[in-house]
């Protein structure tokens, strides 16, 4: 009986350790979500507004460019923005996959823990 209780206690300790690790993962995930760049000051993450132009200084430089330079600059900024948006989408997808994996792990541990406790009760 003592061995069964020790085994159950060890399983509980392992579960506690895993839960603490998951809480750390969750806090890291939430902080990375906050740093995803989805903020009001720079919603696109590239320092430019919806028109692909920046602050007054950037607009002044842009106004002095030839049409060809303007088009080239806008093209470069648009391509850079696409890359940023793709990276953000991939990061969101990875966070969601990790979250689902953690949830599945939790559920599996609960099932395993319930079975172990039931088994220990049956032997007792």
PDB file of C-alpha atoms in Angstrom, residues 27-84:
ATOM      1  CA  UNK A  27       2.961  33.415 -19.909  1.00  0.00           C
ATOM      2  CA  UNK A  28       5.664  33.417 -22.590  1.00  0.00           C
ATOM      3  CA  UNK A  29       3.051  32.853 -25.280  1.00  0.00           C
ATOM      4  CA  UNK A  30       0.897  35.701 -24.040  1.00  0.00           C
ATOM      5  CA  UNK A  31       3.871  38.059 -23.882  1.00  0.00           C
ATOM      6  CA  UNK A  32       4.887  37.100 -27.423  1.00  0.00           C
ATOM      7  CA  UNK A  33       1.303  37.708 -28.544  1.00  0.00           C
ATOM      8  CA  UNK A  34       1.517  41.184 -27.083  1.00  0.00           C
ATOM      9  CA  UNK A  35       4.782  41.809 -28.939  1.00  0.00           C
ATOM     10  CA  UNK A  36       3.268  40.529 -32.177  1.00  0.00           C
ATOM     11  CA  UNK A  37       3.164  44.140 -33.347  1.00  0.00           C
ATOM     12  CA  UNK A  38      -0.612  44.291 -33.361  1.00  0.00           C
ATOM     13  CA  UNK A  39      -0.612  47.659 -31.648  1.00  0.00           C
ATOM     14  CA  UNK A  40      -2.462  50.812 -32.488  1.00  0.00           C
ATOM     15  CA  UNK A  41       0.670  52.939 -32.945  1.00  0.00           C
ATOM     16  CA  UNK A  42       2.043  50.691 -35.706  1.00  0.00           C
ATOM     17  CA  UNK A  43      -0.611  48.217 -36.807  1.00  0.00           C
ATOM     18  CA  UNK A  44       1.409  46.991 -39.790  1.00  0.00           C
ATOM     19  CA  UNK A  45       4.694  46.583 -37.924  1.00  0.00           C
ATOM     20  CA  UNK A  46       6.705  48.464 -40.520  1.00  0.00           C
ATOM     21  CA  UNK A  47       6.523  52.025 -39.261  1.00  0.00           C
ATOM     22  CA  UNK A  48       4.325  53.153 -42.143  1.00  0.00           C
ATOM     23  CA  UNK A  49       0.645  53.970 -42.329  1.00  0.00           C
ATOM     24  CA  UNK A  50      -1.951  52.357 -44.578  1.00  0.00           C
ATOM     25  CA  UNK A  51      -0.673  54.525 -47.464  1.00  0.00           C
ATOM     26  CA  UNK A  52       2.873  53.114 -46.952  1.00  0.00           C
ATOM     27  CA  UNK A  53       4.152  56.522 -45.907  1.00  0.00           C
ATOM     28  CA  UNK A  54       5.706  57.340 -42.565  1.00  0.00           C
ATOM     29  CA  UNK A  55       6.071  60.506 -40.565  1.00  0.00           C
ATOM     30  CA  UNK A  56       6.280  64.079 -41.898  1.00  0.00           C
ATOM     31  CA  UNK A  57       9.981  63.690 -42.690  1.00  0.00           C
ATOM     32  CA  UNK A  58       9.331  60.534 -44.730  1.00  0.00           C
ATOM     33  CA  UNK A  59       6.460  62.247 -46.559  1.00  0.00           C
ATOM     34  CA  UNK A  60       8.690  65.227 -47.378  1.00  0.00           C
ATOM     35  CA  UNK A  61      11.400  62.933 -48.805  1.00  0.00           C
ATOM     36  CA  UNK A  62       8.745  61.028 -50.737  1.00  0.00           C
ATOM     37  CA  UNK A  63       7.326  64.248 -52.215  1.00  0.00           C
ATOM     38  CA  UNK A  64      10.760  65.138 -53.609  1.00  0.00           C
ATOM     39  CA  UNK A  65      11.184  61.775 -55.379  1.00  0.00           C
ATOM     40  CA  UNK A  66      10.582  61.191 -59.053  1.00  0.00           C
ATOM     41  CA  UNK A  67       7.559  59.086 -59.974  1.00  0.00           C
ATOM     42  CA  UNK A  68       9.830  56.129 -60.717  1.00  0.00           C
ATOM     43  CA  UNK A  69      11.508  56.421 -57.298  1.00  0.00           C
ATOM     44  CA  UNK A  70       8.101  56.703 -55.623  1.00  0.00           C
ATOM     45  CA  UNK A  71       6.822  53.578 -57.332  1.00  0.00           C
ATOM     46  CA  UNK A  72      10.006  51.661 -56.485  1.00  0.00           C
ATOM     47  CA  UNK A  73       9.832  52.784 -52.850  1.00  0.00           C
ATOM     48  CA  UNK A  74       6.163  51.868 -52.534  1.00  0.00           C
ATOM     49  CA  UNK A  75       6.843  48.481 -54.139  1.00  0.00           C
ATOM     50  CA  UNK A  76       9.690  47.750 -51.685  1.00  0.00           C
ATOM     51  CA  UNK A  77       7.573  48.795 -48.721  1.00  0.00           C
ATOM     52  CA  UNK A  78       4.600  46.746 -49.929  1.00  0.00           C
ATOM     53  CA  UNK A  79       6.794  43.647 -50.331  1.00  0.00           C
ATOM     54  CA  UNK A  80       8.357  44.177 -46.890  1.00  0.00           C
ATOM     55  CA  UNK A  81       4.881  44.551 -45.385  1.00  0.00           C
ATOM     56  CA  UNK A  82       3.771  41.290 -47.005  1.00  0.00           C
ATOM     57  CA  UNK A  83       6.729  39.511 -45.401  1.00  0.00           C
ATOM     58  CA  UNK A  84       5.910  40.989 -41.989  1.00  0.00           C
TER      59      UNK A  84
END
